[in-house]
XYZ file of N, CA and C in Angstrom:
801
model
N 29.821 -13.667 32.661
C 28.778 -12.806 32.079
C 28.314 -11.808 33.127
N 28.245 -10.532 32.775
C 27.851 -9.497 33.712
C 26.372 -9.565 33.996
N 25.976 -8.831 35.064
C 24.552 -8.792 35.418
C 23.731 -8.134 34.315
N 24.307 -7.105 33.663
C 23.580 -6.428 32.584
C 23.346 -7.367 31.415
N 24.399 -8.184 31.093
C 24.228 -9.137 29.992
C 23.184 -10.176 30.336
N 23.173 -10.598 31.614
C 22.196 -11.607 32.015
C 20.782 -11.077 31.958
N 20.618 -9.754 32.156
C 19.277 -9.156 32.137
C 18.788 -8.879 30.731
N 19.689 -8.964 29.751
C 19.308 -8.687 28.372
C 18.924 -9.974 27.670
N 17.662 -10.112 27.242
C 17.234 -11.351 26.609
C 17.862 -11.530 25.238
N 18.218 -12.748 24.914
C 18.730 -13.044 23.575
C 17.599 -13.018 22.571
N 17.905 -12.601 21.336
C 16.862 -12.515 20.325
C 16.239 -13.877 20.045
N 17.062 -14.921 20.138
C 16.542 -16.245 19.820
C 15.490 -16.700 20.832
N 15.469 -16.108 22.005
C 14.540 -16.546 23.042
C 13.244 -15.741 23.072
N 13.128 -14.786 22.208
C 11.912 -13.974 22.209
C 10.716 -14.814 21.788
N 9.633 -14.657 22.524
C 8.411 -15.387 22.220
C 7.596 -14.631 21.171
N 6.551 -15.294 20.688
C 5.667 -14.644 19.723
C 5.014 -13.407 20.336
N 4.606 -13.520 21.609
C 3.975 -12.378 22.278
C 4.944 -11.200 22.368
N 6.215 -11.481 22.658
C 7.213 -10.413 22.739
C 7.474 -9.797 21.372
N 7.494 -10.637 20.352
C 7.668 -10.113 18.994
C 6.511 -9.208 18.598
N 5.297 -9.621 18.928
C 4.126 -8.797 18.619
C 4.144 -7.493 19.404
N 4.590 -7.557 20.662
C 4.685 -6.342 21.480
C 5.704 -5.378 20.890
N 6.863 -5.908 20.453
C 7.871 -5.063 19.810
C 7.329 -4.458 18.519
N 6.594 -5.255 17.761
C 6.011 -4.762 16.509
C 5.008 -3.658 16.772
N 4.242 -3.806 17.847
C 3.258 -2.769 18.199
C 3.949 -1.444 18.541
N 5.076 -1.534 19.233
C 5.840 -0.324 19.557
C 6.369 0.333 18.280
N 6.892 -0.471 17.368
C 7.398 0.063 16.102
C 6.271 0.707 15.283
N 5.106 0.087 15.299
C 3.965 0.644 14.560
C 3.532 1.975 15.164
N 3.468 2.045 16.504
C 3.084 3.296 17.170
C 4.082 4.408 16.862
N 5.362 4.056 16.840
C 6.389 5.045 16.495
C 6.159 5.601 15.100
N 5.875 4.719 14.144
C 5.676 5.159 12.775
C 4.436 6.030 12.631
N 3.368 5.687 13.332
C 2.151 6.494 13.251
C 2.386 7.901 13.799
N 3.118 7.993 14.893
C 3.442 9.325 15.425
C 4.302 10.107 14.441
N 5.221 9.406 13.791
C 6.089 10.054 12.816
C 5.292 10.605 11.638
N 4.319 9.835 11.165
C 3.496 10.274 10.039
C 2.703 11.529 10.403
N 2.096 11.529 11.575
C 1.264 12.650 11.982
C 2.074 13.920 12.231
N 3.372 13.776 12.498
C 4.215 14.937 12.782
C 4.933 15.473 11.548
N 4.721 14.818 10.403
C 5.390 15.263 9.182
C 4.359 15.669 8.145
N 4.199 16.964 7.907
C 3.176 17.445 6.959
C 3.326 16.859 5.556
N 4.575 16.567 5.137
C 4.759 16.034 3.783
C 4.083 14.678 3.627
N 4.123 13.842 4.658
C 3.439 12.555 4.616
C 1.927 12.756 4.538
N 1.428 13.708 5.321
C -0.013 13.962 5.322
C -0.469 14.410 3.935
N 0.331 15.279 3.297
C -0.013 15.742 1.950
C -0.014 14.581 0.972
N 1.019 13.735 1.045
C 1.125 12.603 0.126
C -0.020 11.619 0.317
N -0.388 11.353 1.567
C -1.390 10.328 1.858
C -2.823 10.806 1.659
N -3.080 12.094 1.880
C -4.460 12.561 1.885
C -4.775 13.610 0.818
N -3.875 14.563 0.589
C -4.178 15.656 -0.331
C -4.010 15.219 -1.778
N -2.918 14.514 -2.089
C -2.678 14.092 -3.471
C -3.814 13.245 -4.043
N -4.346 12.238 -3.316
C -5.463 11.474 -3.871
C -6.707 12.322 -4.143
N -6.956 13.322 -3.298
C -8.100 14.207 -3.529
C -7.923 14.968 -4.836
N -6.700 15.423 -5.102
C -6.421 16.115 -6.365
C -6.694 15.193 -7.548
N -6.289 13.922 -7.446
C -6.565 12.961 -8.518
C -8.068 12.809 -8.738
N -8.835 12.733 -7.662
C -10.291 12.597 -7.788
C -10.870 13.784 -8.542
N -10.519 14.979 -8.129
C -11.060 16.180 -8.766
C -10.605 16.285 -10.220
N -9.346 15.905 -10.483
C -8.817 15.992 -11.843
C -9.557 15.060 -12.791
N -9.676 13.778 -12.411
C -10.331 12.815 -13.292
C -11.847 13.022 -13.324
N -12.406 13.429 -12.216
C -13.872 13.597 -12.166
C -14.336 14.777 -13.013
N -13.632 15.906 -12.935
C -14.133 17.128 -13.558
C -13.327 17.593 -14.773
N -12.129 17.026 -15.006
C -11.339 17.445 -16.164
C -11.355 16.371 -17.247
N -10.989 15.137 -16.886
C -10.919 14.064 -17.876
C -12.212 13.274 -18.011
N -13.047 13.318 -16.988
C -14.220 12.451 -16.962
C -15.156 12.618 -18.134
N -15.308 13.850 -18.627
C -16.232 14.078 -19.735
C -15.779 13.460 -21.040
N -14.501 13.135 -21.166
C -13.966 12.561 -22.410
C -13.839 11.044 -22.353
N -14.145 10.450 -21.220
C -13.988 9.008 -21.052
C -15.364 8.365 -20.957
N -15.610 7.381 -21.814
C -16.921 6.737 -21.861
C -16.841 5.353 -21.216
N -17.754 5.091 -20.321
C -17.765 3.812 -19.594
C -19.105 3.103 -19.730
N -19.766 3.324 -20.858
C -21.018 2.616 -21.127
C -22.149 3.083 -20.217
N -22.877 2.130 -19.668
C -24.051 2.449 -18.860
C -23.698 2.884 -17.442
N -22.442 2.759 -17.072
C -21.996 3.144 -15.726
C -21.487 4.578 -15.760
N -21.954 5.410 -14.838
C -21.461 6.782 -14.771
C -19.968 6.762 -14.458
N -19.253 7.752 -14.990
C -17.801 7.713 -14.837
C -17.374 7.836 -13.378
N -18.088 8.602 -12.582
C -17.680 8.749 -11.190
C -17.787 7.413 -10.445
N -18.822 6.630 -10.764
C -18.939 5.309 -10.143
C -17.877 4.351 -10.658
N -17.517 4.491 -11.922
C -16.442 3.668 -12.485
C -15.092 4.076 -11.903
N -14.897 5.371 -11.702
C -13.610 5.916 -11.301
C -13.234 5.607 -9.861
N -14.175 5.783 -8.926
C -13.816 5.782 -7.506
C -13.174 4.478 -7.028
N -13.644 3.283 -7.429
C -12.911 2.078 -7.013
C -11.462 2.074 -7.490
N -11.221 2.602 -8.695
C -9.853 2.692 -9.190
C -9.019 3.684 -8.399
N -9.606 4.835 -8.076
C -8.889 5.847 -7.290
C -8.589 5.312 -5.894
N -9.537 4.597 -5.307
C -9.333 4.035 -3.968
C -8.183 3.031 -3.982
N -8.155 2.160 -5.005
C -7.052 1.200 -5.127
C -5.734 1.909 -5.371
N -5.737 2.929 -6.220
C -4.521 3.684 -6.491
C -3.995 4.354 -5.228
N -4.888 4.924 -4.431
C -4.495 5.586 -3.191
C -3.804 4.610 -2.252
N -4.374 3.407 -2.136
C -3.776 2.397 -1.255
C -2.408 1.958 -1.758
N -2.277 1.786 -3.069
C -0.993 1.338 -3.636
C 0.070 2.415 -3.476
N -0.288 3.667 -3.787
C 0.679 4.751 -3.606
C 1.037 4.917 -2.128
N 0.069 4.696 -1.242
C 0.357 4.786 0.187
C 1.361 3.749 0.634
N 1.368 2.593 -0.031
C 2.314 1.539 0.345
C 3.751 1.913 0.005
N 3.952 2.883 -0.882
C 5.313 3.287 -1.242
C 6.045 3.929 -0.072
N 5.305 4.480 0.882
C 5.956 5.111 2.027
C 6.698 4.093 2.892
N 6.336 2.810 2.777
C 7.037 1.782 3.558
C 8.516 1.745 3.203
N 8.803 1.588 1.918
C 10.191 1.523 1.491
C 10.928 2.822 1.717
N 10.257 3.944 1.454
C 10.897 5.247 1.641
C 11.242 5.477 3.111
N 10.319 5.132 4.009
C 10.567 5.325 5.433
C 11.685 4.443 5.948
N 11.725 3.189 5.497
C 12.803 2.292 5.921
C 14.154 2.793 5.443
N 14.189 3.290 4.210
C 15.449 3.809 3.682
C 15.907 5.030 4.464
N 14.973 5.915 4.827
C 15.330 7.088 5.625
C 15.861 6.679 6.992
N 15.218 5.700 7.621
C 15.683 5.232 8.935
C 17.076 4.607 8.847
N 17.313 3.863 7.778
C 18.624 3.246 7.616
C 19.701 4.303 7.379
N 19.388 5.301 6.566
C 20.360 6.354 6.285
C 20.665 7.183 7.523
N 19.666 7.345 8.393
C 19.849 8.141 9.610
C 20.461 7.342 10.755
N 20.657 6.044 10.567
C 21.234 5.220 11.614
C 20.233 4.714 12.635
N 18.943 4.972 12.397
C 17.922 4.546 13.356
C 17.844 3.021 13.426
N 17.937 2.368 12.282
C 17.846 0.905 12.261
C 19.017 0.286 13.016
N 20.198 0.888 12.938
C 21.337 0.379 13.693
C 21.079 0.455 15.194
N 20.406 1.515 15.610
C 20.068 1.635 17.036
C 19.068 0.560 17.440
N 18.103 0.299 16.563
C 17.132 -0.760 16.864
C 17.828 -2.110 17.005
N 18.799 -2.358 16.141
C 19.488 -3.644 16.168
C 20.330 -3.828 17.443
N 20.688 -2.730 18.085
C 21.463 -2.823 19.324
C 20.575 -3.103 20.533
N 19.264 -3.060 20.326
C 18.329 -3.291 21.422
C 17.892 -4.758 21.460
N 17.479 -5.252 22.610
C 17.004 -6.646 22.718
C 15.574 -6.798 22.229
N 15.342 -6.476 20.966
C 14.014 -6.608 20.369
C 14.096 -7.544 19.177
N 12.943 -8.011 18.755
C 12.890 -8.874 17.574
C 13.231 -8.054 16.333
N 14.161 -8.536 15.545
C 14.531 -7.807 14.332
C 13.353 -7.699 13.368
N 12.537 -8.730 13.323
C 11.389 -8.699 12.422
C 10.378 -7.642 12.828
N 10.433 -7.156 14.087
C 9.464 -6.170 14.550
C 9.557 -4.869 13.766
N 10.754 -4.542 13.280
C 10.916 -3.308 12.513
C 10.084 -3.368 11.238
N 10.166 -4.480 10.516
C 9.402 -4.626 9.276
C 7.921 -4.836 9.549
N 7.593 -5.687 10.507
C 6.180 -5.963 10.805
C 5.485 -4.704 11.305
N 6.149 -3.982 12.210
C 5.557 -2.756 12.735
C 5.375 -1.704 11.672
N 6.371 -1.585 10.798
C 6.289 -0.580 9.744
C 5.130 -0.879 8.784
N 5.031 -2.120 8.329
C 3.953 -2.466 7.392
C 2.586 -2.372 8.061
N 2.498 -2.707 9.348
C 1.222 -2.594 10.068
C 0.803 -1.130 10.201
N 1.765 -0.252 10.497
C 1.451 1.173 10.606
C 0.971 1.735 9.275
N 1.628 1.332 8.204
C 1.212 1.810 6.886
C -0.157 1.257 6.495
N -0.486 0.068 6.981
C -1.822 -0.465 6.740
C -2.875 0.406 7.421
N -2.598 0.866 8.625
C -3.541 1.726 9.343
C -3.678 3.091 8.671
N -2.559 3.663 8.222
C -2.656 4.945 7.529
C -3.392 4.791 6.205
N -3.215 3.664 5.549
C -3.971 3.403 4.323
C -5.466 3.327 4.606
N -5.821 2.693 5.723
C -7.233 2.619 6.094
C -7.810 4.016 6.290
N -7.074 4.883 6.973
C -7.555 6.254 7.186
C -7.696 7.002 5.862
N -6.724 6.830 4.977
C -6.795 7.530 3.690
C -7.938 7.007 2.830
N -8.232 5.708 2.909
C -9.346 5.160 2.129
C -10.690 5.654 2.645
N -10.804 5.839 3.954
C -12.039 6.407 4.508
C -12.226 7.836 4.001
N -11.123 8.594 3.977
C -11.192 9.956 3.445
C -11.602 9.930 1.976
N -11.034 8.995 1.218
C -11.357 8.908 -0.205
C -12.814 8.544 -0.429
N -13.352 7.671 0.404
C -14.765 7.305 0.275
C -15.649 8.523 0.526
N -15.314 9.300 1.533
C -16.097 10.506 1.835
C -16.006 11.511 0.692
N -14.808 11.692 0.136
C -14.651 12.593 -1.007
C -15.446 12.070 -2.202
N -15.390 10.750 -2.416
C -16.144 10.165 -3.517
C -17.636 10.401 -3.377
N -18.158 10.236 -2.181
C -19.582 10.499 -1.949
C -19.910 11.965 -2.218
N -18.976 12.859 -1.899
C -19.205 14.286 -2.102
C -19.253 14.649 -3.584
N -18.512 13.904 -4.437
C -18.475 14.231 -5.868
C -19.440 13.367 -6.680
N -20.270 12.553 -6.003
C -21.308 11.829 -6.725
C -21.194 10.327 -6.748
N -20.201 9.750 -6.082
C -20.060 8.298 -6.053
C -21.191 7.693 -5.225
N -21.860 6.701 -5.800
C -22.998 6.095 -5.127
C -22.909 4.564 -5.210
N -22.308 3.916 -4.208
C -22.284 2.448 -4.199
C -23.703 1.893 -4.174
N -23.936 0.880 -4.984
C -25.275 0.302 -5.078
C -25.388 -1.059 -4.396
N -24.252 -1.617 -3.972
C -24.253 -2.932 -3.350
C -24.430 -2.812 -1.831
N -24.785 -3.910 -1.160
C -24.963 -3.862 0.296
C -23.683 -3.469 1.026
N -23.851 -2.978 2.239
C -22.710 -2.533 3.044
C -21.655 -3.628 3.216
N -22.040 -4.909 3.501
C -21.011 -5.940 3.626
C -20.148 -6.081 2.373
N -20.742 -5.910 1.199
C -19.967 -6.007 -0.039
C -18.976 -4.855 -0.161
N -19.416 -3.660 0.231
C -18.525 -2.499 0.189
C -17.368 -2.682 1.169
N -17.671 -3.196 2.365
C -16.620 -3.452 3.361
C -15.637 -4.495 2.829
N -16.163 -5.528 2.176
C -15.287 -6.553 1.595
C -14.395 -5.956 0.516
N -14.927 -5.037 -0.280
C -14.124 -4.374 -1.305
C -12.954 -3.631 -0.666
N -13.229 -2.920 0.433
C -12.166 -2.203 1.126
C -11.143 -3.179 1.698
N -11.619 -4.299 2.225
C -10.700 -5.287 2.803
C -9.761 -5.840 1.742
N -10.281 -6.109 0.546
C -9.445 -6.623 -0.541
C -8.401 -5.594 -0.945
N -8.822 -4.329 -1.045
C -7.884 -3.268 -1.413
C -6.796 -3.105 -0.350
N -7.185 -3.146 0.921
C -6.203 -3.008 1.995
C -5.235 -4.188 2.026
N -5.747 -5.389 1.791
C -4.866 -6.558 1.736
C -3.869 -6.417 0.594
N -4.340 -5.913 -0.526
C -3.461 -5.700 -1.669
C -2.396 -4.660 -1.340
N -2.799 -3.580 -0.672
C -1.844 -2.543 -0.289
C -0.819 -3.086 0.700
N -1.253 -3.976 1.601
C -0.328 -4.554 2.573
C 0.754 -5.379 1.877
N 0.347 -6.135 0.872
C 1.327 -6.899 0.097
C 2.292 -5.958 -0.612
N 1.774 -4.883 -1.173
C 2.639 -3.931 -1.861
C 3.582 -3.229 -0.885
N 3.201 -3.124 0.388
C 4.114 -2.566 1.389
C 5.352 -3.433 1.538
N 5.178 -4.756 1.463
C 6.334 -5.651 1.548
C 7.206 -5.542 0.305
N 6.578 -5.380 -0.859
C 7.363 -5.154 -2.074
C 8.144 -3.848 -1.949
N 7.459 -2.806 -1.469
C 8.099 -1.510 -1.285
C 9.229 -1.594 -0.264
N 9.045 -2.397 0.794
C 10.094 -2.567 1.792
C 11.343 -3.175 1.163
N 11.150 -4.194 0.341
C 12.291 -4.825 -0.329
C 12.996 -3.840 -1.258
N 12.208 -3.088 -2.033
C 12.800 -2.116 -2.961
C 13.535 -1.025 -2.186
N 12.925 -0.530 -1.101
C 13.541 0.541 -0.331
C 14.828 0.114 0.335
N 14.840 -1.083 0.918
C 16.045 -1.577 1.578
C 17.157 -1.803 0.546
N 16.793 -2.298 -0.613
C 17.794 -2.569 -1.653
C 18.345 -1.278 -2.251
N 17.518 -0.209 -2.262
C 17.943 1.048 -2.879
C 19.002 1.766 -2.060
N 18.937 1.656 -0.733
C 19.951 2.181 0.185
C 19.899 3.694 0.404
N 19.198 4.490 -0.418
C 19.086 5.921 -0.122
C 17.686 6.390 -0.517
N 17.147 7.408 0.184
C 15.749 7.818 -0.022
C 15.432 8.270 -1.438
N 16.347 8.995 -2.070
C 16.072 9.500 -3.425
C 15.879 8.355 -4.409
N 16.782 7.379 -4.347
C 16.666 6.230 -5.248
C 15.410 5.423 -4.933
N 15.111 5.254 -3.644
C 13.932 4.484 -3.258
C 12.659 5.122 -3.801
N 12.573 6.444 -3.711
C 11.389 7.132 -4.210
C 11.266 7.006 -5.726
N 12.391 7.178 -6.441
C 12.361 7.096 -7.902
C 12.016 5.689 -8.369
N 12.682 4.690 -7.792
C 12.426 3.306 -8.194
C 11.000 2.902 -7.859
N 10.486 3.373 -6.720
C 9.120 3.036 -6.339
C 8.098 3.474 -7.373
N 8.231 4.707 -7.851
C 7.290 5.187 -8.849
C 7.483 4.504 -10.199
N 8.707 4.106 -10.505
C 8.968 3.454 -11.786
C 8.195 2.151 -11.917
N 8.127 1.345 -10.832
C 7.437 0.062 -10.969
C 5.950 0.158 -10.652
N 5.528 1.207 -9.946
C 4.109 1.320 -9.601
C 3.300 2.004 -10.698
N 3.835 3.038 -11.312
C 3.071 3.797 -12.299
C 2.555 2.939 -13.456
N 3.384 2.097 -14.087
C 2.834 1.268 -15.177
C 1.723 0.337 -14.702
N 1.852 -0.203 -13.491
C 0.816 -1.099 -12.983
C -0.498 -0.370 -12.765
N -0.432 0.853 -12.250
C -1.655 1.591 -11.935
C -2.327 2.126 -13.190
N -1.553 2.755 -14.063
C -2.167 3.430 -15.204
C -2.419 2.499 -16.383
N -1.711 1.393 -16.491
C -2.020 0.389 -17.519
C -2.915 -0.680 -16.901
N -4.047 -0.227 -16.396
C -5.021 -1.111 -15.750
C -6.412 -0.564 -16.014
N -7.393 -1.189 -15.410
C -8.779 -0.724 -15.583
C -9.162 0.319 -14.556
N -8.179 0.924 -13.864
C -8.488 1.883 -12.804
C -9.195 3.116 -13.341
N -8.808 3.605 -14.527
C -9.338 4.862 -15.026
C -10.126 4.735 -16.321
N -9.791 3.727 -17.137
C -10.495 3.526 -18.405
C -10.717 2.037 -18.605
N -11.762 1.654 -19.356
C -11.959 0.229 -19.653
C -10.804 -0.321 -20.474
N -10.390 -1.530 -20.168
C -9.271 -2.142 -20.893
C -9.614 -2.399 -22.356
N -10.903 -2.491 -22.676
C -11.311 -2.750 -24.062
C -10.900 -1.621 -24.999
N -10.662 -0.417 -24.471
C -10.299 0.719 -25.319
C -8.798 0.799 -25.570
N -8.015 -0.097 -24.995
C -6.558 -0.025 -25.097
C -6.053 -0.772 -26.329
N -4.870 -0.389 -26.841
C -4.259 -1.146 -27.946
C -3.956 -2.581 -27.520
N -3.735 -3.455 -28.503
C -3.624 -4.885 -28.245
C -2.631 -5.288 -27.179
N -1.381 -4.842 -27.299
C -0.344 -5.244 -26.353
C -0.640 -4.702 -24.963
N -1.040 -3.434 -24.901
C -1.357 -2.820 -23.608
C -2.565 -3.506 -22.983
N -3.535 -3.819 -23.796
C -4.726 -4.504 -23.297
C -4.372 -5.871 -22.715
N -3.513 -6.612 -23.412
C -3.105 -7.934 -22.917
C -2.405 -7.816 -21.566
N -1.536 -6.804 -21.430
C -0.863 -6.587 -20.150
C -1.858 -6.175 -19.071
N -2.774 -5.258 -19.414
C -3.728 -4.742 -18.434
C -4.634 -5.836 -17.892
N -5.009 -6.776 -18.729
C -5.965 -7.804 -18.306
C -5.360 -8.820 -17.346
N -4.042 -8.962 -17.333
C -3.393 -9.854 -16.365
C -2.726 -9.070 -15.239
N -2.803 -7.763 -15.320
C -2.228 -6.881 -14.314
C -2.955 -7.096 -12.979
N -2.255 -7.339 -11.873
C -2.940 -7.532 -10.591
C -3.734 -6.315 -10.148
N -3.320 -5.114 -10.570
C -4.088 -3.919 -10.216
C -5.460 -3.957 -10.881
N -5.516 -4.423 -12.123
C -6.811 -4.566 -12.803
C -7.721 -5.512 -12.035
N -7.169 -6.609 -11.552
C -7.984 -7.579 -10.825
C -8.540 -6.995 -9.537
N -7.709 -6.298 -8.770
C -8.195 -5.747 -7.509
C -9.188 -4.607 -7.755
N -8.954 -3.805 -8.790
C -9.890 -2.732 -9.122
C -11.222 -3.308 -9.588
N -11.179 -4.319 -10.446
C -12.416 -4.946 -10.919
C -13.186 -5.583 -9.765
N -12.470 -6.233 -8.851
C -13.136 -6.834 -7.694
C -13.794 -5.754 -6.846
N -13.077 -4.663 -6.593
C -13.644 -3.566 -5.794
C -14.825 -2.917 -6.503
N -14.708 -2.772 -7.815
C -15.792 -2.157 -8.587
C -17.039 -3.042 -8.579
N -16.835 -4.350 -8.760
C -17.977 -5.271 -8.757
C -18.651 -5.316 -7.392
N -17.871 -5.193 -6.324
C -18.421 -5.284 -4.973
C -19.073 -3.985 -4.503
N -18.777 -2.877 -5.187
C -19.366 -1.603 -4.765
C -20.521 -1.148 -5.652
N -20.376 -1.324 -6.964
C -21.438 -0.847 -7.854
C -22.071 -1.968 -8.671
N -21.663 -3.223 -8.436
C -22.266 -4.344 -9.152
C -22.010 -4.321 -10.631
N -20.782 -3.936 -11.023
C -20.450 -3.798 -12.443
C -20.330 -5.138 -13.145
N -20.125 -6.215 -12.411
C -19.970 -7.539 -13.002
C -19.892 -8.583 -11.911
N -19.394 -9.758 -12.284
C -19.245 -10.844 -11.323
C -17.932 -10.664 -10.565
N -18.022 -10.477 -9.248
C -16.840 -10.192 -8.434
C -16.008 -11.431 -8.144
N -16.554 -12.631 -8.341
C -15.862 -13.845 -7.918
C -14.543 -14.041 -8.660
N -14.569 -13.916 -9.985
C -13.357 -14.134 -10.774
C -12.236 -13.176 -10.395
N -12.486 -11.842 -10.433
C -11.434 -10.901 -10.031
C -10.978 -11.087 -8.589
N -11.908 -11.430 -7.690
C -11.534 -11.619 -6.286
C -10.602 -12.819 -6.131
N -10.925 -13.922 -6.801
C -10.059 -15.103 -6.721
C -8.696 -14.827 -7.361
N -8.701 -14.105 -8.480
C -7.438 -13.737 -9.114
C -6.596 -12.843 -8.213
N -7.251 -11.907 -7.519
C -6.538 -11.029 -6.585
C -5.927 -11.823 -5.447
N -6.692 -12.760 -4.885
C -6.186 -13.585 -3.781
C -4.983 -14.413 -4.232
N -5.044 -14.941 -5.446
C -3.919 -15.717 -5.966
C -2.668 -14.843 -6.092
N -2.833 -13.621 -6.612
C -1.708 -12.701 -6.711
C -1.175 -12.346 -5.323
N -2.080 -12.097 -4.379
C -1.654 -11.736 -3.020
C -0.811 -12.840 -2.403
N -1.281 -14.070 -2.518
C -0.545 -15.193 -1.938
C 0.825 -15.345 -2.586
N 0.863 -15.276 -3.911
C 2.135 -15.429 -4.611
C 3.124 -14.326 -4.275
N 2.652 -13.073 -4.253
C 3.545 -11.958 -3.957
C 4.043 -11.997 -2.517
N 3.174 -12.392 -1.587
C 3.606 -12.510 -0.192
C 4.691 -13.574 -0.042
N 4.473 -14.714 -0.678
C 5.447 -15.799 -0.571
C 6.805 -15.407 -1.135
N 6.807 -14.513 -2.103
C 8.069 -14.098 -2.718
C 8.719 -12.948 -1.959
N 7.950 -11.894 -1.662
C 8.566 -10.654 -1.203
C 8.738 -10.541 0.306
N 7.978 -11.264 1.101
C 8.235 -11.230 2.548
C 9.617 -11.818 2.854
N 9.950 -13.029 2.345
C 11.314 -13.535 2.580
C 12.397 -12.641 1.984
N 12.138 -12.080 0.791
C 13.132 -11.204 0.179
C 13.368 -9.954 1.021
N 12.293 -9.360 1.546
C 12.430 -8.156 2.362
C 13.174 -8.459 3.660
N 12.828 -9.580 4.299
C 13.495 -9.958 5.547
C 14.983 -10.224 5.310
N 15.276 -10.923 4.234
C 16.679 -11.227 3.921
C 17.459 -9.949 3.615
N 16.849 -9.044 2.839
C 17.533 -7.790 2.518
C 17.741 -6.946 3.768
N 16.779 -6.974 4.691
C 16.906 -6.208 5.921
C 18.034 -6.750 6.790
N 18.162 -8.060 6.860
C 19.226 -8.653 7.667
C 20.606 -8.366 7.090
N 20.695 -8.247 5.774
C 21.991 -8.030 5.147
C 22.343 -6.553 5.018
N 21.360 -5.698 5.178
C 21.597 -4.266 4.940
C 22.565 -3.697 5.984
């Protein structure tokens, strides 16, 4: 064995600290990449603002939400939607890296293979946090007024971010399986759009037809939106939706983290 081979650590010997260090490097790389690409900035920050203005000032007058003002009803849904759409960049970015040969270069290095996925999802979690802060500020500017204590509002954001993190792993699996950026982007919107729009994010589920209503009420997006809404404006009891959201998060993580890792190793 040569001196160079002896100096190169085997992947099996990497410690948890080394894996976390590799993941931190991958996350930093992704954050720099996002900030240097205007298209990502537009997708993460400008598009959600357009949705806020569209629903607040164009559709809002035609949608009735009872005793709750529509802007207060809308913003928790928009915030959840922003986080979910932001998670789609995970799969798209991984597919672009694979197509460009970047992942092959990473695999030739003495780093933890899992660091690529962990770093990518962690970076997207941070960008989601930044976009949600922007959305909260925009919401306050258009009339959103949370009525619950600050800890409850922070908890609402934490639940939404946790949900987005889980969706990043789903997006990673879809993106790796798609093998090219165009397919990854198309497939991502195909499975996300029905979940977001057939939910309580924009309109009460009670106004929906029977079949759609039944789907919306068990939709995990409805649960996370209801939990966020209850924790920010006190629209109802947050315990039920929060527990339902946690159950969905645990189940989806148990399924899609192994699937994403397996697909990444085989890609």
